[in-house]
Coordinates of C-alpha atoms in Angstrom, one line a residue:
M28 CA -32.4 140.6 137.4
E29 CA -35.1 140.0 134.7
D30 CA -32.5 139.7 132.0
K31 CA -31.1 136.6 133.7
L32 CA -34.4 134.6 133.6
L33 CA -34.8 132.2 130.7
V34 CA -38.3 132.2 129.1
S35 CA -39.3 129.1 127.1
V36 CA -41.7 129.8 124.3
V37 CA -43.7 126.7 123.4
V38 CA -45.4 126.6 119.9
P39 CA -47.6 123.6 119.0
T40 CA -47.9 123.1 115.2
K41 CA -49.8 121.1 112.6
N42 CA -49.2 121.8 108.9
S43 CA -48.4 125.4 109.8
E44 CA -46.0 126.4 107.1
N45 CA -48.1 129.4 105.9
T46 CA -47.9 131.2 109.3
L47 CA -45.0 129.7 111.3
L48 CA -42.1 131.7 109.9
R49 CA -43.7 135.0 110.9
C50 CA -44.6 133.5 114.3
L51 CA -41.1 132.4 115.1
E52 CA -39.5 135.5 113.7
S53 CA -41.7 137.6 116.0
V54 CA -40.3 135.5 118.9
K55 CA -36.7 135.8 117.8
N56 CA -37.1 139.6 117.4
Q57 CA -38.3 140.3 121.0
T58 CA -36.6 143.1 122.9
Y59 CA -36.0 140.5 125.7
N60 CA -33.3 138.2 124.4
K61 CA -33.0 135.3 126.9
I62 CA -35.5 133.1 125.1
E63 CA -35.6 129.5 124.0
I64 CA -38.1 128.4 121.3
I65 CA -39.6 124.9 121.5
T66 CA -41.8 123.7 118.7
V67 CA -43.9 120.7 119.2
D68 CA -45.2 119.3 115.9
N69 CA -48.1 117.0 115.4
A70 CA -46.8 115.0 112.4
S71 CA -47.0 117.8 109.8
M72 CA -46.9 116.8 106.1
D73 CA -45.6 120.2 104.9
K74 CA -42.5 122.3 105.6
T75 CA -43.4 123.1 109.2
R76 CA -40.5 121.1 110.8
E77 CA -38.0 122.5 108.3
I78 CA -39.0 126.0 109.2
A79 CA -39.1 125.4 113.0
E80 CA -35.6 123.8 113.0
R81 CA -34.1 127.1 112.1
F82 CA -35.2 128.6 115.4
G83 CA -34.7 125.9 118.1
E84 CA -35.6 122.5 119.3
V85 CA -38.4 120.6 117.4
Y86 CA -40.2 117.6 118.9
V87 CA -43.0 115.4 117.5
K88 CA -46.1 114.9 119.7
G89 CA -49.8 114.6 119.4
P90 CA -52.7 114.3 119.3
E91 CA -53.9 117.8 120.2
R92 CA -52.7 121.2 121.3
S93 CA -53.0 120.6 125.1
A94 CA -50.8 117.5 125.0
Q95 CA -48.3 119.3 122.7
R96 CA -48.1 122.3 125.1
N97 CA -47.5 120.1 128.2
F98 CA -44.9 118.1 126.3
G99 CA -43.1 121.3 125.4
A100 CA -43.3 122.5 129.0
R101 CA -41.6 119.3 130.1
K102 CA -38.7 119.9 127.7
A103 CA -38.4 123.6 128.7
N104 CA -35.4 124.9 130.6
G105 CA -36.9 128.3 131.4
D106 CA -38.1 129.7 134.6
Y107 CA -41.2 131.0 132.8
L108 CA -43.4 129.6 130.0
L109 CA -45.1 131.4 127.1
F110 CA -47.5 129.4 125.0
I111 CA -48.5 130.8 121.6
D112 CA -50.1 129.2 118.5
S113 CA -48.4 128.9 115.2
D114 CA -50.7 131.5 113.6
M115 CA -49.9 134.2 116.2
E116 CA -47.3 136.9 116.1
L117 CA -45.8 138.7 119.1
T118 CA -45.4 142.5 119.1
P119 CA -41.7 143.2 120.1
N120 CA -42.2 144.0 123.8
V121 CA -44.4 141.0 124.8
V122 CA -41.8 138.9 126.7
E123 CA -40.1 141.9 128.2
E124 CA -43.3 143.3 129.6
C125 CA -44.3 139.9 130.9
V126 CA -41.1 139.3 132.8
K127 CA -41.1 142.8 134.3
K128 CA -44.7 142.5 135.3
V129 CA -44.3 139.1 137.1
L130 CA -41.2 140.2 138.9
T131 CA -42.5 143.6 139.9
E132 CA -45.9 142.4 141.1
K133 CA -45.0 138.9 142.1
L134 CA -47.4 137.3 139.7
S135 CA -47.8 133.7 138.5
G136 CA -49.5 134.4 135.2
I137 CA -49.9 137.1 132.6
I138 CA -52.7 137.7 130.1
V139 CA -51.4 139.0 126.8
P140 CA -54.3 140.8 124.9
E141 CA -55.0 139.6 121.4
I142 CA -56.1 141.3 118.2
S143 CA -57.3 139.4 115.2
I144 CA -56.0 140.1 111.7
G145 CA -56.9 138.5 108.4
E146 CA -58.4 138.9 105.0
G147 CA -62.0 139.0 103.9
F148 CA -65.4 139.7 105.4
W149 CA -65.4 137.0 108.1
A150 CA -61.9 137.8 109.3
K151 CA -63.1 141.4 109.8
C152 CA -66.1 140.1 111.8
K153 CA -63.7 138.0 113.9
A154 CA -61.5 141.1 114.5
L155 CA -64.5 143.1 115.6
E156 CA -65.5 140.2 118.0
K157 CA -62.0 140.0 119.5
S158 CA -61.8 143.7 120.0
C159 CA -64.7 143.5 122.4
Y160 CA -62.9 141.0 124.7
T161 CA -60.1 143.3 125.8
E162 CA -59.9 143.3 129.7
D163 CA -62.7 140.7 129.9
E164 CA -61.4 138.0 132.2
A165 CA -64.4 135.8 131.3
I166 CA -62.9 135.4 127.8
E167 CA -59.2 136.3 128.0
A168 CA -56.8 133.8 129.6
P169 CA -53.1 133.9 130.6
R170 CA -50.5 132.6 128.2
F171 CA -47.4 133.4 130.3
F172 CA -46.8 131.4 133.5
E173 CA -44.3 130.8 136.2
K174 CA -43.3 127.2 135.4
R175 CA -43.4 126.1 139.0
V176 CA -47.1 127.2 139.3
F177 CA -48.0 125.8 135.9
W178 CA -47.0 122.3 137.0
E179 CA -48.4 122.7 140.5
V180 CA -51.9 123.1 139.1
G181 CA -51.3 120.3 136.7
G182 CA -50.7 122.0 133.3
Y183 CA -53.3 121.9 130.5
D184 CA -56.0 119.3 130.7
E185 CA -55.2 117.0 127.8
E186 CA -58.8 115.9 127.5
M187 CA -59.8 119.4 126.4
A188 CA -59.3 121.1 123.1
G189 CA -60.6 124.7 123.0
P190 CA -61.6 125.5 126.6
E191 CA -58.3 124.3 128.0
D192 CA -57.1 127.9 128.4
W193 CA -60.1 128.9 130.5
D194 CA -59.8 125.8 132.5
L195 CA -56.2 126.3 133.4
F196 CA -56.9 130.0 134.3
L197 CA -59.7 129.0 136.7
R198 CA -57.6 126.4 138.4
I199 CA -54.7 128.9 138.9
R200 CA -57.1 131.4 140.4
K201 CA -58.7 128.7 142.6
M202 CA -55.2 127.9 144.0
G203 CA -54.9 131.6 145.1
Y204 CA -52.3 132.7 142.6
D205 CA -52.3 136.2 141.1
V206 CA -52.7 136.9 137.4
S207 CA -52.5 140.3 135.7
R208 CA -52.2 141.6 132.1
I209 CA -49.8 143.6 130.0
N210 CA -50.4 146.2 127.2
A211 CA -48.2 144.6 124.5
L212 CA -50.3 142.6 122.0
I213 CA -50.4 139.3 120.2
K214 CA -51.6 139.4 116.6
H215 CA -53.7 136.3 115.8
N216 CA -53.5 135.8 112.0
E217 CA -56.8 134.3 110.9
G218 CA -55.8 134.4 107.2
R219 CA -58.7 134.3 104.8
L220 CA -61.2 133.1 107.4
S221 CA -64.2 131.2 106.1
L222 CA -67.5 130.7 108.0
Y223 CA -67.2 127.0 107.4
G224 CA -63.7 126.9 108.8
S225 CA -64.7 128.8 111.9
M226 CA -67.7 126.5 112.4
M227 CA -65.5 123.4 112.1
K228 CA -63.1 124.7 114.7
K229 CA -66.0 125.2 117.1
Y230 CA -67.4 121.8 116.3
C231 CA -64.1 120.2 117.3
Y232 CA -64.0 122.3 120.5
G233 CA -67.6 121.2 121.3
K234 CA -66.5 117.6 121.4
T235 CA -64.5 118.2 124.5
V236 CA -66.4 121.1 126.1
N237 CA -68.6 118.8 128.3
K238 CA -65.8 118.2 130.8
Y239 CA -65.3 121.9 131.1
I240 CA -69.0 122.6 131.7
K241 CA -69.0 120.0 134.4
A242 CA -65.9 121.4 136.1
H243 CA -66.9 125.1 135.8
P244 CA -70.7 125.3 135.3
H245 CA -71.1 128.9 136.6
M246 CA -68.4 130.3 134.3
A247 CA -69.4 128.2 131.4
R248 CA -72.8 129.8 131.4
K249 CA -71.2 133.2 131.0
Q250 CA -68.8 132.1 128.3
L251 CA -70.7 129.6 126.1
T252 CA -73.5 132.0 125.0
M253 CA -74.5 134.3 122.2
F254 CA -75.1 137.1 124.6
R255 CA -71.7 137.8 126.2
S256 CA -71.5 140.8 128.4
A257 CA -68.6 142.1 126.4
Y258 CA -70.9 142.9 123.5
F259 CA -73.2 145.0 125.6
R260 CA -70.2 146.9 127.1
N261 CA -69.0 147.6 123.6
W262 CA -72.3 148.5 122.0
R263 CA -71.1 151.8 120.7
K264 CA -68.3 150.1 118.8
L265 CA -70.7 147.6 117.3
V266 CA -73.2 150.3 116.3
K267 CA -70.5 152.1 114.4
D268 CA -69.9 149.1 112.2
P269 CA -73.3 147.6 111.5
V270 CA -72.3 145.5 108.5
H271 CA -69.6 143.6 110.4
T272 CA -71.7 143.5 113.5
L273 CA -74.5 141.7 111.6
G274 CA -71.8 139.3 110.2
L275 CA -70.5 138.8 113.8
I276 CA -74.0 137.9 115.0
A277 CA -74.5 135.4 112.1
M278 CA -71.0 134.0 112.7
K279 CA -71.6 133.5 116.4
F280 CA -75.0 131.9 115.8
C281 CA -73.3 129.4 113.4
E282 CA -70.4 128.7 115.7
L283 CA -72.6 128.1 118.6
G284 CA -74.7 125.7 116.6
A285 CA -71.6 123.9 115.4
G286 CA -70.2 123.7 119.0
G287 CA -73.5 122.5 120.3
L288 CA -73.5 119.7 117.7
G289 CA -70.1 118.7 118.7
L290 CA -71.2 118.6 122.4
V291 CA -74.3 116.5 121.6
R292 CA -72.3 114.0 119.5
S293 CA -69.7 113.7 122.3
R294 CA -72.4 113.0 124.9
L295 CA -74.0 110.5 122.6
R296 CA -70.6 109.1 121.7
I297 CA -71.5 109.1 118.0

């Protein structure tokens, strides 16, 4: 039965020509073949749309990722939705495992574990960080959804950019729907990650995090901290790589400061 269900893969883009081809090829090369690809582009100035048009429908919508995802979900014909970013690559069995899991266990959402890849020192620090989050539901969030449930809980909050994944996950759980995880991986391509670039991303996220904190204060205290429990559980892994662990600590300190600055500026409406 699972091979008769259409899965809609929604990919928001913004000047993504450097990573998009590998992303969409990884979707096209899935072992599960009943897939439609929907790219929602935010007025890219490069070859993003030209690349995306080779693989499926392309729409133009902004201003941020949450709005793009919801727009793509409205255009989707599938029974299930998979949301990935344009700098991500699916390993071949992701969609097949998701479909089998939701049908076998009657689930409404699936967490697809991520690993981080990239070049340079800071990318290796980020990869070490991400490796600590496996099976940590305070950090991981589902990307694969039953479309009916996705809309029943209201989709992504378009006023959030960054914590929208956590917010949607918590709303789904509050409604009593079951979520599980698969073993197949998503590879998140960080490229040549810079500390400044990572800080700027967290700064932008910080500008909308206040709404998340108000909606989910208890969980936010666990997530928006330097001292996540995932690090303590994985202390042996961190001890084995002291150089990148020190870099990870420095990076998280800088990211937290940048996110905090974004939060303060949003509260002061500067």
